[in-house]
Amino acid sequence: MESTNSDSDTKPDKQDVPKRRGMVSQRDVARKAGVSQSTVSRVFSHGDYLTAEARETVLQAAEELGYRPNAIARSLVRGTTQMIGLVVTPFFNPYYSHVIRLFTRALQDRGYWTMLLNVPDQLSAEETLPMALRYRLDGLIFTSASLSSRLVNECLHSATPVILFNRYVLDDDVDSVFCDNLEGGSMVADMLLAGGHERFAYVAGEQDTSTNMDREQGFATRLHERGRELEFRESGDDTYGAGCAAARRLLRSDKPPDAIFCANDLMACGALDVARREFGVVIPDDLSIVGFDDIPMASWSAYSLTTVRQPVEEMVACTIELLTDAASKGPGKAAVMRSIPPRLVMRTSARIGTD
Amino acid sequence: MESTNSDSDTKPDKQDVPKRRGMVSQRDVARKAGVSQSTVSRVFSHGDYLTAEARETVLQAAEELGYRPNAIARSLVRGTTQMIGLVVTPFFNPYYSHVIRLFTRALQDRGYWTMLLNVPDQLSAEETLPMALRYRLDGLIFTSASLSSRLVNECLHSATPVILFNRYVLDDDVDSVFCDNLEGGSMVADMLLAGGHERFAYVAGEQDTSTNMDREQGFATRLHERGRELEFRESGDDTYGAGCAAARRLLRSDKPPDAIFCANDLMACGALDVARREFGVVIPDDLSIVGFDDIPMASWSAYSLTTVRQPVEEMVACTIELLTDAASKGPGKAAVMRSIPPRLVMRTSARIGTD
DNA sequence: CTGAAAGCGCTTACAG
DNA sequence: CTGAAAGCGCTTACAG
């Protein structure tokens, strides 16, 4: 059964294209079943308007022939691929692997497939996304990376609905779903205040995204409203290492903070490790540390991190709903911004009020 | 410019299919450029056999019209989609998010797109994969989940090359790429022996995969060769929690082990936390713990885990190479099994010999 | 309910 | 080098 595929030896060096052809098609099934190809098609698409008998014959012929529908052909004629592009940049963040998992699952449950796009930076986004759009994706989900206006236009041009997950932009008209980060920041401030803290620090993530800014603003504003101020501010690039570095700078101070709120759990873990191991700080007696996201490590006993949990499942469901609605409604209406409230998860890395 | 799309009001309730039609096609470009559609096609495919002038005219017309090639149509006629299916099950394991990231990146660099498949269990694999195969994927990468023979046949049937990543099976004829887990296990045994340990434990992962079995076998065999035996054995489901539970059982013993080798880092982190926090064990003085994979957390200072690093980049590159080769060579040849040596990463969770 | 026909947007021999 | 034509494998009005 070894390949004898050059039975005519004309141009033997012509590159052998993989022979996906010759797979059985609806025509073959039709021939075998003694019906028209349209009928076969009907059996495998809506399935309406068919005698049970016709369906049976076709199904049986298909079975015997080993027929497999070709989704690419269907996509071409239907103008919809059932594929959704998912762009996620901070692959290193466990929060995002969770997001990826939830999206692929939710999407599959609804009959969609996930094209996962790796777009580490702005430049590669500009290059890669237009290529991906050639696949006539039914939608594009952006979990990060800045969506330039040029890219937004590219999507509009190809009639591909876009949606921002976990961030929003105010200038462009693009739908978004995110957790209420302002509220999340406020909640942390309130809790820390109740715990009797006095010197507050915030460790920001690198990017100037709505997410990062809202967490900080929610935190600072609430402190201010309650007569306190944010005394320390550091920032990093959202990694564990950045959290370590920020903590080092913070704790070297003469009168260091007694409460650190980090823009995400990854940085909080770094800060906690440095505080404990390099400065001998006792958590939470000497210092409270709070994160955001509730990644799995937050609940590991080495951390037991008090944090703000994002309602990821809800956010994911909402995103998909908006996306598929957008596809059927077409463009036009103003950007939808859906904000979902987060929830404080109390563990033991922060002192709490005793009342 | 608001939608006036029901200019004839027959069947107004007929569901509005998103209008992806009417996007500019090669025919439109041809008309504008005053050439044939074939010529336009040539400009956007190989690009050979064309006067620079023709190309220019076409490109300009395309630009003005905002033409975007349709990859779905191309896929249909070429019989190749440039899409690769990636099946990864243990989403919760940071090792696999790294794997996903590397695959999407490497694939994109080579002109392929990643369809990420979420297949939590055997049942859903049997249901989901055949549906995905309808997209005429150019290949399928399996990082986990058992690939049933039925599924292997399904792939063969649709002429889709499959490859196993990080595991292998001996019965079916499917290519695989994995790290040399036997060797990895041996290395750990040697190191632990050199560190003067005496009571060895192995914490296995739940699944009876080649990966899990080889790590254990490599470890046990080498101990045996050097006159020691594996005294303790526990197993779990590859999660942090399973590592915790295993450690609890192990350390409750009268004469507990002084060295624990875990099938992966996630379990090792759990074991370490339990040992330290629940049993007050000093690491590595009283107990050495070793993992496998070298996930990011292994290097976090709370763990500083001695572990075995898989050569993931290499494995990924090798996988893609085999997959694309398979596609061009067609079926026939015996299964290729590529094993790549791992590397020991010394940190501080294990005592080492002083020589 | 079912068939014939047109068409989705491309690529690719086949002749010039 | 370039055009006309066939075809990839489907879906979907349009007539029966």
XYZ file of C-alpha atoms in Angstrom, chain A:
355
model
C 0.000 0.000 0.000
C 3.015 2.254 -0.253
C 2.464 5.339 -2.320
C 2.274 4.700 -6.045
C 1.073 8.161 -6.603
C 3.132 9.062 -9.630
C 1.544 6.675 -12.103
C 2.216 9.137 -14.862
C 5.774 10.290 -14.583
C 5.260 13.680 -16.076
C 6.775 16.289 -13.840
C 7.695 13.845 -11.129
C 9.224 16.619 -9.073
C 6.025 18.605 -8.990
C 5.261 19.058 -5.364
C 2.773 16.549 -4.144
C -0.143 18.383 -2.707
C -1.686 16.298 0.055
C -4.526 14.401 -1.507
C -7.511 15.490 0.485
C -9.519 15.287 -2.688
C -11.468 12.242 -3.517
C -13.048 12.199 -0.119
C -16.614 11.176 -0.470
C -18.936 14.074 -1.128
C -22.679 14.586 -1.163
C -22.696 13.732 -4.810
C -21.334 10.282 -4.097
C -23.884 9.743 -1.411
C -26.658 10.934 -3.694
C -25.600 8.527 -6.401
C -25.548 5.644 -4.005
C -28.855 6.540 -2.399
C -30.533 7.220 -5.717
C -31.558 10.741 -4.821
C -30.419 14.179 -5.839
C -27.517 15.899 -4.216
C -29.878 18.571 -2.902
C -31.671 15.947 -0.927
C -28.483 14.752 0.620
C -27.671 18.308 1.508
C -31.021 18.715 3.181
C -30.414 15.706 5.323
C -27.205 17.195 6.662
C -28.316 20.769 7.050
C -31.671 21.848 8.433
C -33.195 18.452 7.912
C -36.614 19.861 7.155
C -38.888 18.947 4.332
C -37.891 15.364 4.026
C -39.668 12.078 4.206
C -38.388 9.939 6.957
C -37.728 7.385 4.295
C -35.559 9.648 2.176
C -33.600 10.592 5.223
C -33.059 6.969 6.073
C -31.819 6.011 2.656
C -29.439 8.916 2.574
C -28.157 8.345 6.065
C -27.494 4.742 5.291
C -25.669 5.471 2.058
C -23.637 8.115 3.856
C -22.777 5.680 6.580
C -21.677 2.999 4.165
C -19.587 5.400 2.170
C -18.135 7.018 5.248
C -19.348 10.442 4.252
C -18.159 13.384 6.343
C -19.657 16.830 5.807
C -17.234 19.502 4.757
C -17.594 22.507 7.012
C -15.356 24.607 4.837
C -17.657 24.286 1.860
C -20.621 25.014 4.045
C -18.914 28.068 5.468
C -18.207 29.398 2.023
C -21.776 29.309 0.916
C -23.348 30.253 4.213
C -21.029 33.143 4.785
C -20.564 32.117 8.381
C -17.823 29.901 9.684
C -18.854 29.256 13.271
C -15.301 30.172 14.186
C -14.499 32.856 16.718
C -11.065 34.398 17.071
C -9.768 34.666 20.608
C -6.918 37.044 21.262
C -5.211 36.716 24.600
C -1.881 38.206 25.338
C -0.808 37.556 28.917
C -0.548 33.811 28.487
C 1.688 33.697 31.521
C -1.144 34.744 33.795
C -3.142 31.804 35.164
C -6.186 34.001 35.162
C -6.054 34.004 31.407
C -5.640 30.291 31.024
C -8.834 30.016 32.927
C -10.413 32.524 30.604
C -9.242 30.577 27.580
C -10.621 27.376 28.952
C -13.990 28.899 29.739
C -14.255 30.520 26.356
C -13.445 27.438 24.329
C -15.885 25.448 26.369
C -18.722 27.955 26.253
C -18.133 28.542 22.586
C -18.180 24.848 21.769
C -21.350 24.391 23.756
C -22.947 26.927 21.470
C -21.622 25.402 18.273
C -18.637 27.654 17.754
C -14.959 26.878 17.379
C -12.100 28.834 18.799
C -9.254 30.125 16.733
C -6.666 31.052 19.309
C -4.536 33.972 18.230
C -1.134 34.674 19.691
C -0.446 38.341 19.411
C 2.319 39.334 21.798
C 2.470 42.987 20.851
C 0.908 45.776 18.911
C 3.038 45.225 15.858
C 2.222 41.594 15.562
C -1.439 42.379 16.089
C -1.386 44.684 13.100
C 0.168 41.978 11.000
C -1.552 38.897 12.274
C -5.156 39.884 12.730
C -5.856 40.899 9.148
C -4.555 37.505 8.087
C -6.775 35.745 10.564
C -9.738 37.793 9.405
C -9.336 36.208 5.995
C -10.949 33.183 7.539
C -14.175 35.104 7.839
C -14.362 34.640 11.565
C -17.814 35.119 12.978
C -16.388 37.236 15.737
C -13.291 38.346 17.543
C -12.758 38.442 21.271
C -10.015 40.652 22.618
C -8.898 39.926 26.129
C -5.939 42.231 26.080
C -3.539 43.962 23.767
C -4.549 47.342 22.581
C -7.047 47.300 19.798
C -5.888 50.079 17.549
C -8.444 52.041 15.593
C -6.890 50.634 12.475
C -7.692 47.156 13.696
C -11.199 48.120 14.652
C -11.679 49.373 11.135
C -10.276 46.218 9.715
C -12.895 44.284 11.624
C -15.667 46.571 10.546
C -14.488 46.274 6.984
C -14.775 42.526 7.075
C -18.027 42.699 8.999
C -16.522 40.855 11.919
C -18.043 41.771 15.279
C -15.433 42.526 17.927
C -15.752 42.584 21.628
C -13.397 43.573 24.381
C -13.174 41.265 27.342
C -11.983 42.600 30.671
C -11.342 46.099 29.472
C -13.012 48.866 27.533
C -12.068 51.837 25.459
C -14.047 54.986 25.296
C -13.064 56.400 21.933
C -13.888 53.546 19.599
C -17.321 52.154 19.265
C -16.592 48.670 20.427
C -18.631 46.532 22.754
C -17.054 45.361 25.958
C -17.602 43.183 28.966
C -15.623 43.634 32.129
C -15.822 43.342 35.816
C -16.554 46.432 37.832
C -13.015 47.256 38.734
C -13.863 50.569 40.345
C -16.144 48.737 42.707
C -13.474 46.097 43.266
C -10.988 48.767 44.273
C -13.498 50.350 46.613
C -14.233 47.077 48.303
C -10.579 46.561 49.031
C -10.283 50.054 50.465
C -13.240 49.490 52.732
C -11.966 46.181 53.959
C -8.498 47.522 54.630
C -9.892 50.530 56.433
C -12.025 48.256 58.576
C -8.896 46.298 59.379
C -7.321 49.416 60.859
C -4.614 49.962 58.290
C -2.981 53.307 57.989
C -0.373 53.407 55.282
C -1.638 52.297 51.932
C 0.216 51.244 48.836
C -0.988 50.358 45.388
C 1.035 48.299 42.936
C -0.174 48.990 39.443
C 0.171 46.840 36.387
C 2.204 48.164 33.546
C -0.400 48.747 30.934
C -2.605 51.773 31.031
C -5.720 49.768 30.465
C -9.108 50.617 31.820
C -8.820 47.600 34.075
C -5.653 48.738 35.739
C -6.726 52.308 36.036
C -10.130 51.537 37.443
C -8.773 49.291 40.149
C -6.456 52.001 41.301
C -8.979 54.734 41.018
C -11.627 52.801 42.885
C -9.138 52.161 45.639
C -7.725 55.674 45.902
C -11.055 57.380 45.620
C -12.616 55.398 48.390
C -9.636 55.960 50.659
C -9.929 59.637 49.989
C -13.649 59.665 50.623
C -12.953 58.164 53.969
C -10.273 60.618 54.899
C -7.183 58.669 53.961
C -4.770 58.898 51.090
C -2.841 56.509 48.957
C 0.702 57.121 50.149
C 2.692 54.716 48.044
C 2.464 53.765 44.454
C 4.561 51.350 42.482
C 4.029 49.651 39.205
C 5.250 46.655 37.293
C 4.448 44.559 34.292
C 1.840 42.277 35.812
C 4.247 39.445 36.509
C 5.319 37.700 39.689
C 8.753 39.254 39.324
C 7.281 42.711 39.054
C 5.435 42.116 42.304
C 8.693 41.138 43.961
C 10.462 44.225 42.730
C 7.669 46.532 43.767
C 7.596 45.052 47.259
C 11.325 45.535 47.630
C 11.057 49.197 46.823
C 8.102 49.614 49.116
C 9.548 47.801 52.096
C 12.909 49.516 51.994
C 11.167 52.701 53.045
C 11.632 53.998 56.607
C 7.988 53.887 57.325
C 6.761 51.247 54.909
C 3.115 50.654 54.125
C 1.050 48.331 56.265
C -1.279 47.474 53.411
C -0.467 46.707 49.802
C -3.106 46.290 47.142
C -1.758 44.769 43.956
C -3.409 45.079 40.573
C -3.408 41.327 40.245
C -2.735 38.139 42.149
C 0.440 37.312 40.334
C 2.083 40.467 41.584
C 0.552 39.968 44.996
C 2.189 36.551 45.250
C 5.527 38.102 44.389
C 5.058 40.872 46.921
C 4.074 38.414 49.600
C 7.077 36.177 49.001
C 9.478 39.089 49.141
C 7.899 40.572 52.248
C 8.017 37.316 54.101
C 11.311 35.885 52.921
C 13.450 38.910 52.305
C 12.130 41.274 54.933
C 10.924 38.843 57.548
C 7.588 40.545 57.622
C 4.756 38.641 59.238
C 1.648 38.481 57.121
C -0.890 39.821 57.949
C 0.208 41.082 61.379
C 2.778 43.530 60.074
C 1.504 43.858 56.579
C -1.636 43.044 54.642
C -1.472 42.143 50.991
C -4.449 41.971 48.676
C -4.642 40.875 45.075
C -7.148 40.732 42.258
C -8.426 37.868 40.051
C -8.443 34.929 42.414
C -6.096 32.709 40.472
C -5.607 29.158 41.795
C -2.360 30.062 43.559
C -4.209 32.610 45.665
C -5.782 29.749 47.550
C -2.574 27.794 47.961
C -1.620 27.685 51.590
C 1.700 29.399 50.982
C -0.309 32.469 50.015
C -3.858 32.247 51.256
C -4.353 35.506 49.512
C -7.259 37.793 50.181
C -8.352 38.936 46.786
C -11.120 40.128 44.528
C -12.722 37.467 42.428
C -13.883 38.301 38.963
C -17.136 36.688 37.896
C -15.451 35.061 34.936
C -18.152 32.596 33.995
C -20.720 35.324 33.811
C -18.416 37.602 31.901
C -17.696 34.881 29.378
C -21.335 34.041 28.858
C -22.193 37.679 28.464
C -19.403 38.201 25.946
C -20.537 35.388 23.735
C -24.096 36.535 23.897
C -23.213 40.044 22.856
C -20.987 38.761 20.103
C -23.543 36.517 18.535
C -26.214 39.155 18.905
C -23.973 41.658 17.202
C -23.532 39.269 14.322
C -27.241 38.991 13.749
C -28.051 42.616 14.374
C -25.333 44.084 12.265
C -23.446 47.277 13.070
C -25.015 50.565 13.839
C -25.971 50.821 17.467
C -23.792 52.426 20.078
C -21.186 50.415 21.911
C -22.530 48.209 24.650
C -20.545 48.214 27.872
C -21.450 45.500 30.310
C -19.982 45.711 33.774
C -20.354 42.865 36.214
C -19.735 43.200 39.951
C -16.803 41.345 41.534
C -16.706 39.678 44.897
C -14.259 39.942 47.763
C -12.674 36.660 48.771
C -11.392 36.770 52.321
C -8.423 34.632 53.150
C -5.613 35.333 55.548
C -3.218 37.715 53.867
C -5.078 40.752 55.143
C -6.166 41.796 58.606
C -9.844 42.432 58.866
C -11.959 44.407 61.255
C -13.154 42.647 64.371
C -16.754 43.550 64.712
